[in-house]
Amino acid sequence: MATYVAFLRAINLGANRKFPKGAIVAATEAAGFGDVETYINTGNVRFDTAMRSRARIEAALEQAYRESQGFEVPTIVFTRAELRRVADDADRLAADHAGRHYVSLLKDEPSAATARVLEERSSEQERVHVEGRAVHLLVGESYLGASTSNVAVERLLGVATNRNVTVIRALREKWG
């Protein structure tokens, strides 16, 4: 059995996309995954499975979540080693950054050329770094005022979900 971490996109936003932690655990277990645990109510799920294909795992979870909740829940899966790498990259990239740091986790790794297009949005006020399936957004004091957000990341790179670096680091300590 291998351990994976899934990041659920766009849950618990507004009245129509509620997906409580208990329901996430139940749906994940119903899909055949074991030793399921969640962390805060933003869609972070750890589980064990004998499956090895990330695409198959994501598809199984997305189907289970759709059946449980009645709406699509894009799901992005990382191995524990990949999660550690994302957090370690965050530490390295933000060493000299005093503002906010968010990480957009991608379903698919972008090409080098596409990643470069996004990174070229960097300015003195904001920095964008693409590291594999993670886009590090280093912004000023307000994420809401940033010119590069998860919406911009998705427009260019496809399905992504966003977490602040505090959550990424906590997950590394808890599950990495």
PDB file of C-alpha atoms in Angstrom:
ATOM      1  CA  MET A   1       0.000   0.000   0.000  1.00  0.00           C
ATOM      2  CA  ALA A   2       1.172   3.495  -0.826  1.00  0.00           C
ATOM      3  CA  THR A   3       0.095   6.720   0.826  1.00  0.00           C
ATOM      4  CA  TYR A   4      -1.175   9.659  -1.230  1.00  0.00           C
ATOM      5  CA  VAL A   5      -2.473  13.131  -0.524  1.00  0.00           C
ATOM      6  CA  ALA A   6      -5.418  14.494  -2.500  1.00  0.00           C
ATOM      7  CA  PHE A   7      -6.297  18.155  -2.827  1.00  0.00           C
ATOM      8  CA  LEU A   8      -9.939  18.856  -3.644  1.00  0.00           C
ATOM      9  CA  ARG A   9     -10.739  21.927  -5.707  1.00  0.00           C
ATOM     10  CA  ALA A  10     -13.607  24.353  -5.080  1.00  0.00           C
ATOM     11  CA  ILE A  11     -15.354  22.775  -2.124  1.00  0.00           C
ATOM     12  CA  ASN A  12     -17.016  24.539   0.805  1.00  0.00           C
ATOM     13  CA  LEU A  13     -17.475  27.668  -1.279  1.00  0.00           C
ATOM     14  CA  GLY A  14     -20.952  29.147  -1.050  1.00  0.00           C
ATOM     15  CA  ALA A  15     -24.139  27.302  -0.245  1.00  0.00           C
ATOM     16  CA  ASN A  16     -24.077  24.751  -3.067  1.00  0.00           C
ATOM     17  CA  ARG A  17     -20.616  23.184  -2.799  1.00  0.00           C
ATOM     18  CA  LYS A  18     -20.565  22.015   0.815  1.00  0.00           C
ATOM     19  CA  PHE A  19     -18.496  18.886   1.412  1.00  0.00           C
ATOM     20  CA  PRO A  20     -17.867  18.357   5.149  1.00  0.00           C
ATOM     21  CA  LYS A  21     -14.804  16.439   6.330  1.00  0.00           C
ATOM     22  CA  GLY A  22     -16.878  13.472   7.513  1.00  0.00           C
ATOM     23  CA  ALA A  23     -18.518  13.153   4.091  1.00  0.00           C
ATOM     24  CA  ILE A  24     -15.109  13.364   2.387  1.00  0.00           C
ATOM     25  CA  VAL A  25     -13.822  10.522   4.574  1.00  0.00           C
ATOM     26  CA  ALA A  26     -16.929   8.396   3.928  1.00  0.00           C
ATOM     27  CA  ALA A  27     -16.793   8.925   0.143  1.00  0.00           C
ATOM     28  CA  THR A  28     -13.059   8.210   0.017  1.00  0.00           C
ATOM     29  CA  GLU A  29     -13.528   4.990   1.988  1.00  0.00           C
ATOM     30  CA  ALA A  30     -16.515   4.005  -0.194  1.00  0.00           C
ATOM     31  CA  ALA A  31     -14.210   4.296  -3.224  1.00  0.00           C
ATOM     32  CA  GLY A  32     -12.001   1.612  -1.679  1.00  0.00           C
ATOM     33  CA  PHE A  33      -9.267   3.725  -0.118  1.00  0.00           C
ATOM     34  CA  GLY A  34      -8.029   3.051   3.417  1.00  0.00           C
ATOM     35  CA  ASP A  35      -6.634   4.846   6.447  1.00  0.00           C
ATOM     36  CA  VAL A  36      -8.352   8.065   5.353  1.00  0.00           C
ATOM     37  CA  GLU A  37      -7.692  11.313   7.189  1.00  0.00           C
ATOM     38  CA  THR A  38      -8.525  14.944   6.433  1.00  0.00           C
ATOM     39  CA  TYR A  39      -6.853  18.174   7.488  1.00  0.00           C
ATOM     40  CA  ILE A  40      -8.946  21.322   7.979  1.00  0.00           C
ATOM     41  CA  ASN A  41     -12.084  21.746   5.928  1.00  0.00           C
ATOM     42  CA  THR A  42     -10.486  22.892   2.668  1.00  0.00           C
ATOM     43  CA  GLY A  43     -10.200  19.522   0.951  1.00  0.00           C
ATOM     44  CA  ASN A  44      -6.922  17.953   2.028  1.00  0.00           C
ATOM     45  CA  VAL A  45      -7.164  14.144   2.250  1.00  0.00           C
ATOM     46  CA  ARG A  46      -4.566  11.470   3.028  1.00  0.00           C
ATOM     47  CA  PHE A  47      -5.266   7.824   2.202  1.00  0.00           C
ATOM     48  CA  ASP A  48      -3.661   4.497   1.391  1.00  0.00           C
ATOM     49  CA  THR A  49      -4.224   2.460  -1.753  1.00  0.00           C
ATOM     50  CA  ALA A  50      -2.688  -0.360  -3.740  1.00  0.00           C
ATOM     51  CA  MET A  51      -3.352   1.642  -6.935  1.00  0.00           C
ATOM     52  CA  ARG A  52      -0.276   3.143  -8.532  1.00  0.00           C
ATOM     53  CA  SER A  53      -1.717   5.254 -11.346  1.00  0.00           C
ATOM     54  CA  ARG A  54      -2.324   8.845 -10.303  1.00  0.00           C
ATOM     55  CA  ALA A  55      -4.862   9.267 -13.114  1.00  0.00           C
ATOM     56  CA  ARG A  56      -6.822   6.179 -11.970  1.00  0.00           C
ATOM     57  CA  ILE A  57      -6.755   7.341  -8.343  1.00  0.00           C
ATOM     58  CA  GLU A  58      -7.995  10.818  -9.313  1.00  0.00           C
ATOM     59  CA  ALA A  59     -10.736   9.358 -11.500  1.00  0.00           C
ATOM     60  CA  ALA A  60     -11.923   6.984  -8.744  1.00  0.00           C
ATOM     61  CA  LEU A  61     -12.023   9.793  -6.181  1.00  0.00           C
ATOM     62  CA  GLU A  62     -13.770  12.222  -8.535  1.00  0.00           C
ATOM     63  CA  GLN A  63     -16.451   9.624  -9.282  1.00  0.00           C
ATOM     64  CA  ALA A  64     -16.942   8.845  -5.575  1.00  0.00           C
ATOM     65  CA  TYR A  65     -17.163  12.545  -4.688  1.00  0.00           C
ATOM     66  CA  ARG A  66     -19.618  13.244  -7.519  1.00  0.00           C
ATOM     67  CA  GLU A  67     -21.811  10.338  -6.378  1.00  0.00           C
ATOM     68  CA  SER A  68     -21.613  11.494  -2.755  1.00  0.00           C
ATOM     69  CA  GLN A  69     -22.247  15.194  -3.261  1.00  0.00           C
ATOM     70  CA  GLY A  70     -23.946  15.537  -6.642  1.00  0.00           C
ATOM     71  CA  PHE A  71     -21.372  17.942  -8.082  1.00  0.00           C
ATOM     72  CA  GLU A  72     -17.958  17.660  -9.707  1.00  0.00           C
ATOM     73  CA  VAL A  73     -14.946  17.833  -7.384  1.00  0.00           C
ATOM     74  CA  PRO A  74     -11.711  18.111  -9.371  1.00  0.00           C
ATOM     75  CA  THR A  75      -9.099  16.197  -7.405  1.00  0.00           C
ATOM     76  CA  ILE A  76      -5.327  16.536  -7.594  1.00  0.00           C
ATOM     77  CA  VAL A  77      -3.205  13.731  -6.122  1.00  0.00           C
ATOM     78  CA  PHE A  78       0.404  13.869  -4.925  1.00  0.00           C
ATOM     79  CA  THR A  79       2.645  11.227  -3.410  1.00  0.00           C
ATOM     80  CA  ARG A  80       4.095  11.974   0.003  1.00  0.00           C
ATOM     81  CA  ALA A  81       7.506  12.587  -1.636  1.00  0.00           C
ATOM     82  CA  GLU A  82       5.950  15.059  -4.083  1.00  0.00           C
ATOM     83  CA  LEU A  83       4.243  16.893  -1.202  1.00  0.00           C
ATOM     84  CA  ARG A  84       7.562  17.156   0.656  1.00  0.00           C
ATOM     85  CA  ARG A  85       9.223  18.500  -2.495  1.00  0.00           C
ATOM     86  CA  VAL A  86       6.517  21.177  -2.912  1.00  0.00           C
ATOM     87  CA  ALA A  87       6.988  22.291   0.709  1.00  0.00           C
ATOM     88  CA  ASP A  88      10.785  22.216   0.436  1.00  0.00           C
ATOM     89  CA  ASP A  89      10.603  24.270  -2.769  1.00  0.00           C
ATOM     90  CA  ALA A  90       8.345  26.741  -0.941  1.00  0.00           C
ATOM     91  CA  ASP A  91      10.943  27.136   1.814  1.00  0.00           C
ATOM     92  CA  ARG A  92      13.712  27.734  -0.719  1.00  0.00           C
ATOM     93  CA  LEU A  93      11.750  30.126  -2.943  1.00  0.00           C
ATOM     94  CA  ALA A  94      10.391  32.250  -0.106  1.00  0.00           C
ATOM     95  CA  ALA A  95      13.620  32.578   1.857  1.00  0.00           C
ATOM     96  CA  ASP A  96      13.862  36.297   1.012  1.00  0.00           C
ATOM     97  CA  HIS A  97      10.136  37.017   0.637  1.00  0.00           C
ATOM     98  CA  ALA A  98       8.245  38.968   3.306  1.00  0.00           C
ATOM     99  CA  GLY A  99       4.753  38.887   1.764  1.00  0.00           C
ATOM    100  CA  ARG A 100       2.163  36.176   1.235  1.00  0.00           C
ATOM    101  CA  HIS A 101       2.961  32.853  -0.403  1.00  0.00           C
ATOM    102  CA  TYR A 102       0.363  30.632  -2.073  1.00  0.00           C
ATOM    103  CA  VAL A 103       0.840  27.418  -4.001  1.00  0.00           C
ATOM    104  CA  SER A 104      -1.374  26.362  -6.913  1.00  0.00           C
ATOM    105  CA  LEU A 105      -1.251  22.581  -7.203  1.00  0.00           C
ATOM    106  CA  LEU A 106      -1.696  21.364 -10.765  1.00  0.00           C
ATOM    107  CA  LYS A 107      -3.421  18.271 -12.108  1.00  0.00           C
ATOM    108  CA  ASP A 108      -0.894  18.074 -14.956  1.00  0.00           C
ATOM    109  CA  GLU A 109       2.698  19.259 -15.246  1.00  0.00           C
ATOM    110  CA  PRO A 110       2.994  22.084 -17.775  1.00  0.00           C
ATOM    111  CA  SER A 111       5.488  22.181 -20.597  1.00  0.00           C
ATOM    112  CA  ALA A 112       8.590  24.272 -20.008  1.00  0.00           C
ATOM    113  CA  ALA A 113       7.385  26.827 -22.561  1.00  0.00           C
ATOM    114  CA  THR A 114       3.988  27.224 -20.896  1.00  0.00           C
ATOM    115  CA  ALA A 115       5.580  27.456 -17.455  1.00  0.00           C
ATOM    116  CA  ARG A 116       7.876  30.185 -18.767  1.00  0.00           C
ATOM    117  CA  VAL A 117       4.877  32.211 -20.010  1.00  0.00           C
ATOM    118  CA  LEU A 118       3.416  32.194 -16.509  1.00  0.00           C
ATOM    119  CA  GLU A 119       6.747  32.961 -14.838  1.00  0.00           C
ATOM    120  CA  GLU A 120       7.159  35.973 -17.134  1.00  0.00           C
ATOM    121  CA  ARG A 121       4.284  37.577 -15.213  1.00  0.00           C
ATOM    122  CA  SER A 122       6.708  38.114 -12.344  1.00  0.00           C
ATOM    123  CA  SER A 123       7.376  41.695 -11.304  1.00  0.00           C
ATOM    124  CA  GLU A 124       9.084  43.501  -8.449  1.00  0.00           C
ATOM    125  CA  GLN A 125       5.895  43.167  -6.408  1.00  0.00           C
ATOM    126  CA  GLU A 126       5.027  39.555  -7.300  1.00  0.00           C
ATOM    127  CA  ARG A 127       7.038  36.495  -8.207  1.00  0.00           C
ATOM    128  CA  VAL A 128       5.786  33.382  -9.966  1.00  0.00           C
ATOM    129  CA  HIS A 129       7.783  30.123  -9.931  1.00  0.00           C
ATOM    130  CA  VAL A 130       6.671  26.897 -11.586  1.00  0.00           C
ATOM    131  CA  GLU A 131       8.205  23.800 -10.036  1.00  0.00           C
ATOM    132  CA  GLY A 132       6.775  20.610 -11.564  1.00  0.00           C
ATOM    133  CA  ARG A 133       3.067  20.466 -10.697  1.00  0.00           C
ATOM    134  CA  ALA A 134       3.271  23.386  -8.267  1.00  0.00           C
ATOM    135  CA  VAL A 135       3.074  27.105  -9.014  1.00  0.00           C
ATOM    136  CA  HIS A 136       4.439  29.287  -6.222  1.00  0.00           C
ATOM    137  CA  LEU A 137       2.785  32.696  -6.077  1.00  0.00           C
ATOM    138  CA  LEU A 138       4.786  35.101  -3.926  1.00  0.00           C
ATOM    139  CA  VAL A 139       2.732  38.259  -3.572  1.00  0.00           C
ATOM    140  CA  GLY A 140       2.560  41.323  -1.343  1.00  0.00           C
ATOM    141  CA  GLU A 141       0.423  41.636   1.767  1.00  0.00           C
ATOM    142  CA  SER A 142      -2.846  40.977  -0.076  1.00  0.00           C
ATOM    143  CA  TYR A 143      -3.522  37.933  -2.212  1.00  0.00           C
ATOM    144  CA  LEU A 144      -6.800  39.488  -3.341  1.00  0.00           C
ATOM    145  CA  GLY A 145      -4.935  42.372  -4.937  1.00  0.00           C
ATOM    146  CA  ALA A 146      -2.387  40.169  -6.720  1.00  0.00           C
ATOM    147  CA  SER A 147      -2.308  40.191 -10.510  1.00  0.00           C
ATOM    148  CA  THR A 148      -1.514  36.464 -10.657  1.00  0.00           C
ATOM    149  CA  SER A 149      -3.989  34.220  -8.862  1.00  0.00           C
ATOM    150  CA  ASN A 150      -5.166  30.631  -9.094  1.00  0.00           C
ATOM    151  CA  VAL A 151      -7.685  31.780 -11.721  1.00  0.00           C
ATOM    152  CA  ALA A 152      -4.831  33.040 -13.914  1.00  0.00           C
ATOM    153  CA  VAL A 153      -2.891  29.832 -13.294  1.00  0.00           C
ATOM    154  CA  GLU A 154      -5.873  27.709 -14.375  1.00  0.00           C
ATOM    155  CA  ARG A 155      -6.482  29.750 -17.504  1.00  0.00           C
ATOM    156  CA  LEU A 156      -2.966  28.974 -18.670  1.00  0.00           C
ATOM    157  CA  LEU A 157      -2.118  25.608 -17.093  1.00  0.00           C
ATOM    158  CA  GLY A 158      -5.414  23.802 -16.541  1.00  0.00           C
ATOM    159  CA  VAL A 159      -7.021  22.428 -13.377  1.00  0.00           C
ATOM    160  CA  ALA A 160      -5.395  23.728 -10.198  1.00  0.00           C
ATOM    161  CA  THR A 161      -6.266  24.257  -6.560  1.00  0.00           C
ATOM    162  CA  ASN A 162      -4.655  26.775  -4.264  1.00  0.00           C
ATOM    163  CA  ARG A 163      -3.362  26.534  -0.697  1.00  0.00           C
ATOM    164  CA  ASN A 164      -1.414  28.989   1.396  1.00  0.00           C
ATOM    165  CA  VAL A 165       2.114  27.973   2.266  1.00  0.00           C
ATOM    166  CA  THR A 166       1.204  27.488   5.938  1.00  0.00           C
ATOM    167  CA  VAL A 167      -1.129  24.642   4.969  1.00  0.00           C
ATOM    168  CA  ILE A 168       1.475  23.118   2.628  1.00  0.00           C
ATOM    169  CA  ARG A 169       4.085  23.148   5.392  1.00  0.00           C
ATOM    170  CA  ALA A 170       1.633  21.734   7.949  1.00  0.00           C
ATOM    171  CA  LEU A 171       0.768  18.890   5.573  1.00  0.00           C
ATOM    172  CA  ARG A 172       4.466  18.128   5.053  1.00  0.00           C
ATOM    173  CA  GLU A 173       4.868  17.788   8.818  1.00  0.00           C
ATOM    174  CA  LYS A 174       1.656  15.809   9.269  1.00  0.00           C
ATOM    175  CA  TRP A 175       1.680  13.517   6.216  1.00  0.00           C
ATOM    176  CA  GLY A 176       4.953  14.038   4.338  1.00  0.00           C
TER     177      GLY A 176
END
